[in-house]
Coordinates of C-alpha atoms in Angstrom, one line a residue:
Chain A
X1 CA 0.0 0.0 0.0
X2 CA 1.3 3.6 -0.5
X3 CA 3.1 5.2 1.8
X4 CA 2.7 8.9 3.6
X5 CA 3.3 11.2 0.3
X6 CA 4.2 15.0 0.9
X7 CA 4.7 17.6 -1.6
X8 CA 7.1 19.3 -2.9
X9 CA 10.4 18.1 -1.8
X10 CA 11.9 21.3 -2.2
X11 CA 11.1 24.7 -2.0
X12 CA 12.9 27.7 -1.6
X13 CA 11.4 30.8 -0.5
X14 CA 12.1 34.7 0.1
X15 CA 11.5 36.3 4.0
X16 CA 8.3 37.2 4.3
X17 CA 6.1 34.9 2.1
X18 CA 4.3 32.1 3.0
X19 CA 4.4 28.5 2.0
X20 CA 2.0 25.8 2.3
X21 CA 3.1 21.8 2.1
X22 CA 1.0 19.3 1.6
X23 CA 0.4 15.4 3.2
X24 CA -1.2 12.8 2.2
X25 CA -1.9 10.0 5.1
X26 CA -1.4 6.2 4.1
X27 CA -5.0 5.3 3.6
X28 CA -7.2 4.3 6.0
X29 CA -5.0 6.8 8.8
X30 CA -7.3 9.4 10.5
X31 CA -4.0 10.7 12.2
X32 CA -1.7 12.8 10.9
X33 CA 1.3 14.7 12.9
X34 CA 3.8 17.6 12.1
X35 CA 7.2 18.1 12.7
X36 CA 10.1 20.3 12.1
X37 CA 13.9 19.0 11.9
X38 CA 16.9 21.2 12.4
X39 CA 20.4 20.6 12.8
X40 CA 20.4 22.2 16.1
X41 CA 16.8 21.0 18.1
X42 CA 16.3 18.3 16.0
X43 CA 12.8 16.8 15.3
X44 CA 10.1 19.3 17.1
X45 CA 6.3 18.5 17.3
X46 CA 4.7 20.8 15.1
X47 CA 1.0 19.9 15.4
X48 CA -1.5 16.4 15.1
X49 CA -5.0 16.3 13.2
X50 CA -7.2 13.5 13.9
X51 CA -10.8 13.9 11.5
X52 CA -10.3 17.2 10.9
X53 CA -9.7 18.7 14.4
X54 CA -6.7 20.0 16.2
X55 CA -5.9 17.8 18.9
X56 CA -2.3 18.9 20.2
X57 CA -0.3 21.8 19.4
X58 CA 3.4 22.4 19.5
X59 CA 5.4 25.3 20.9
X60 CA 5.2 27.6 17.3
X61 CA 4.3 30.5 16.8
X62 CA 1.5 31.5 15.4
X63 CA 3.0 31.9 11.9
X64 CA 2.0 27.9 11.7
X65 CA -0.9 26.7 11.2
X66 CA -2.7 23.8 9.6
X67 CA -5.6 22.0 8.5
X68 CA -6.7 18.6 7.5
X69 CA -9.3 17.5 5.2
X70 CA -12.5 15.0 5.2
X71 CA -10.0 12.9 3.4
X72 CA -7.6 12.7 6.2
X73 CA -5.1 15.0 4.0
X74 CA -3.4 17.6 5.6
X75 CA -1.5 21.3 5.2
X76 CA 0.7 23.1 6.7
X77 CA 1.0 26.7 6.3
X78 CA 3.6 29.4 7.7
X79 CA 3.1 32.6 6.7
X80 CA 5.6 35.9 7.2
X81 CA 8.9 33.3 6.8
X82 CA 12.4 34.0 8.8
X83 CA 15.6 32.8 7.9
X84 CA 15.0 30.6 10.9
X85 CA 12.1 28.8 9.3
X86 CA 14.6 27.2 7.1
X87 CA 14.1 23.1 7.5
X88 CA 12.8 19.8 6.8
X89 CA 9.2 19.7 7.5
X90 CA 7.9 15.8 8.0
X91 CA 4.9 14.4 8.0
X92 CA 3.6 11.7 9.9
X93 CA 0.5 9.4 9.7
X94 CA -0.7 6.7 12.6
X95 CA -3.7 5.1 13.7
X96 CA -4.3 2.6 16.4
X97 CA -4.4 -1.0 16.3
X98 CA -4.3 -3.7 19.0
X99 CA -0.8 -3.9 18.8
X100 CA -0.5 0.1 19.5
X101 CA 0.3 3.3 17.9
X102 CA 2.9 3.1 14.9
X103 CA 3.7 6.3 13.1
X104 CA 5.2 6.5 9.6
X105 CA 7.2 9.0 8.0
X106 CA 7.0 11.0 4.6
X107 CA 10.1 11.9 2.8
X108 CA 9.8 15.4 3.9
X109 CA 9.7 19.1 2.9
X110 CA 12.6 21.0 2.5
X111 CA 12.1 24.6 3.0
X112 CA 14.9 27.0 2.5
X113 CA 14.4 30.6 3.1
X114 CA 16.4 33.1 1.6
Chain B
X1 CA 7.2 17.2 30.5
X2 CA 8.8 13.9 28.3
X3 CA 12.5 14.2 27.8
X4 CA 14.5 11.9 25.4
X5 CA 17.7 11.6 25.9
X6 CA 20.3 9.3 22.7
X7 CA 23.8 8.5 23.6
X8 CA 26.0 8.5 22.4
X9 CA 25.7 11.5 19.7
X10 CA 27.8 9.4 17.1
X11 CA 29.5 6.0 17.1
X12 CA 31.6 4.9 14.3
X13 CA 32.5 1.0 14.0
X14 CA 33.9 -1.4 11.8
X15 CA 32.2 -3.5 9.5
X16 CA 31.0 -6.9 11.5
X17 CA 30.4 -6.0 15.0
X18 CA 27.4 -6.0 17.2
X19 CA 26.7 -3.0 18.7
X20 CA 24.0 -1.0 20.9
X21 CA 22.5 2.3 21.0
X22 CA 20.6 4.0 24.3
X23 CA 17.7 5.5 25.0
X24 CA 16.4 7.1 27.6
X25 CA 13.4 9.3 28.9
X26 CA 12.2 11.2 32.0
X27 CA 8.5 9.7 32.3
X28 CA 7.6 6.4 32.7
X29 CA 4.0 7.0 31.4
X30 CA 4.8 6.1 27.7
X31 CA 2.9 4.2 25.7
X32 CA 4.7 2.8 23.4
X33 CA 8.3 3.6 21.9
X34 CA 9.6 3.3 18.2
X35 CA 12.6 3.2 16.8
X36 CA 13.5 4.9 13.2
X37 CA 16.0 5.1 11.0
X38 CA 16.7 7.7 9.0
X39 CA 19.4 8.1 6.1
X40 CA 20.8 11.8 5.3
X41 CA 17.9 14.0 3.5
X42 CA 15.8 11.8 3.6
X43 CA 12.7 10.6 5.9
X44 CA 12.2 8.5 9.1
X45 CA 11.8 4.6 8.3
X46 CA 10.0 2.9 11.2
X47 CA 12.6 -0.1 12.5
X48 CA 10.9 -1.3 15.6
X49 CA 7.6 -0.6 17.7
X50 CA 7.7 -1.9 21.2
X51 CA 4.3 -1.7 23.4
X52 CA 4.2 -0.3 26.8
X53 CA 3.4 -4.0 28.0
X54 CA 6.6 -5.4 26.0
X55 CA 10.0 -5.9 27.1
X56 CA 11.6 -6.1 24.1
X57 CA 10.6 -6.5 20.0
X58 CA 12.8 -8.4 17.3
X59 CA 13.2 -7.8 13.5
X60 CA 15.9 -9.5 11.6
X61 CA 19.5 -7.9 13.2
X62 CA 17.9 -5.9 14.7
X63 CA 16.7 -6.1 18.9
X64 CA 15.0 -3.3 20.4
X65 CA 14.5 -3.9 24.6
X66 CA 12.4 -1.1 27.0
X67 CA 12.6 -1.3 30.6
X68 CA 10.3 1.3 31.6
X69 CA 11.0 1.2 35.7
X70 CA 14.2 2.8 34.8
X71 CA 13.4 5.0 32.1
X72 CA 15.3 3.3 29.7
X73 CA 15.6 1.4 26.0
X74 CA 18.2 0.0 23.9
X75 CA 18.8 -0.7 20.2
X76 CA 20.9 -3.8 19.3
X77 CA 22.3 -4.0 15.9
X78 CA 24.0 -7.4 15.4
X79 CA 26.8 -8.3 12.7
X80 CA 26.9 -4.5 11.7
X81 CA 26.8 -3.5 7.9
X82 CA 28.3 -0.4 5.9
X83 CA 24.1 -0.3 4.5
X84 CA 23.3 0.0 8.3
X85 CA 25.1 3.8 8.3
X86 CA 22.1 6.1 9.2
X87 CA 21.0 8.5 11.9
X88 CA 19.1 6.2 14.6
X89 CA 16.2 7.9 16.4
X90 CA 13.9 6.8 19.5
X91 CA 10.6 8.6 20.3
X92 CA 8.0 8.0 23.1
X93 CA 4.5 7.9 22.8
X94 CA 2.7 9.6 26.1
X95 CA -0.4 8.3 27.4
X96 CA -3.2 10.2 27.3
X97 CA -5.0 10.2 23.5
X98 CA -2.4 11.8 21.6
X99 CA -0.1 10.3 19.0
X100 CA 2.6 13.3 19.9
X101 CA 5.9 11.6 19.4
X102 CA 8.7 13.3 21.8
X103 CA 12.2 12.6 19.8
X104 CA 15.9 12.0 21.0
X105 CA 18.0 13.7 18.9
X106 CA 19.8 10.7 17.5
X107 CA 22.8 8.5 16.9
X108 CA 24.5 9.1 13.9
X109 CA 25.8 5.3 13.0
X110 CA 29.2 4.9 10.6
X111 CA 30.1 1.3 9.9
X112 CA 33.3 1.1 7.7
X113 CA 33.9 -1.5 5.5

């Protein structure tokens, strides 16, 4: 079965515009997580969407936001970029069976602001 | 507040050996624990999934063991490859509804031929 799909890859961007990436879950996920990875703090919880809603929140500003979709896809947007926002964005996608909670990975989104 | 904590930061090894990489966090209230591997620019790869109620999960080489009185897991690689050269990463699951994984920031692996 396909895996988690997010688009683009690569994008680089100016200070001061905004970007939105994209996820698709692997089918049949109602869960789907953020994260942002950075040489420096590593892998930081961006937000999780399960049917639609919010249900956790990261320490971002509120520059990031997000959304998810009847479909279980999700976006992320950042608006006003900083040099700072420069990273790989991943997206996750999980559901529970008996044998737990098992996230998997996209190939990511990297962002480079200039 | 869940703390992960990887040591060591790197470890570099010849080709055939066994080796392990730690884990640890500050709360015992996980629910589960995974193990991922990821290779430069690229994604995380799910390697291991070990329940709460688990002491320890197997795949292939690979043996992942949680001891969650002490705060505590370990990644076993056995007969080490050059293919096995990766960034490791472990990440806790809290209890309480969400599927919020808290990260360790990782053990980059080199194993020379």
């Amino acid at each position: 079965k396909a895996g988690v799909t997010q688009t683009p890859r690569y994008l680089i961007k100016t200070r001061g515009q905004q970007v939105t990436l994209s996820c698709s879950p692997i089918s049949g996920h109602r869960s789907v997580s953020w994260y942002q990875q950075t040489p420096g703090q590593g892998l930081q919880f961006l937000f999780e969407y399960f049917s639609e809603t919010q249900r956790n929140k990261g320490n971002f500003p509120g520059r990031f936001s997000g959304r998810q979709f009847s479909n279980s896809r999700s976006e992320m947007n950042v608006s006003t970029l900083e040099l700072g926002d420069s990273a790989l964005y991943l997206c996750a996608s999980s559901h529970r069976s008996r044998v737990g909670t098992e996230a998997f990975f996209g190939q990511g989104t990297r962002l480079t602001v200039v | 507040k869940q703390e992960v904590t990887q040591i060591p930061a790197a470890l570099s090894v010849p080709e055939g050996e066994n080796l392990v990489l730690n884990c640890s966090f500050t709360d015992s209230a996980i629910y589960n624990l995974q193990w991922f591997r990821q290779d430069p620019g690229k994604g995380l790869t799910s390697l291991l999934l070990i329940q709460s109620s688990q002491r320890e999960q197997t795949s292939g080489r690979l043996n992942a063991s949680l001891d969650k009185s002490s705060g505590r897991s370990t990644l076993y690689i056995a007969a080490s490859q050059p293919g096995d050269s990766a960034t490791y990463l472990c990440a806790a699951y809290h209890q309480g509804g969400s599927e919020k994984l808290v990260f360790g920031k990782g053990t980059k692996l080199t194993v020379n031929p």
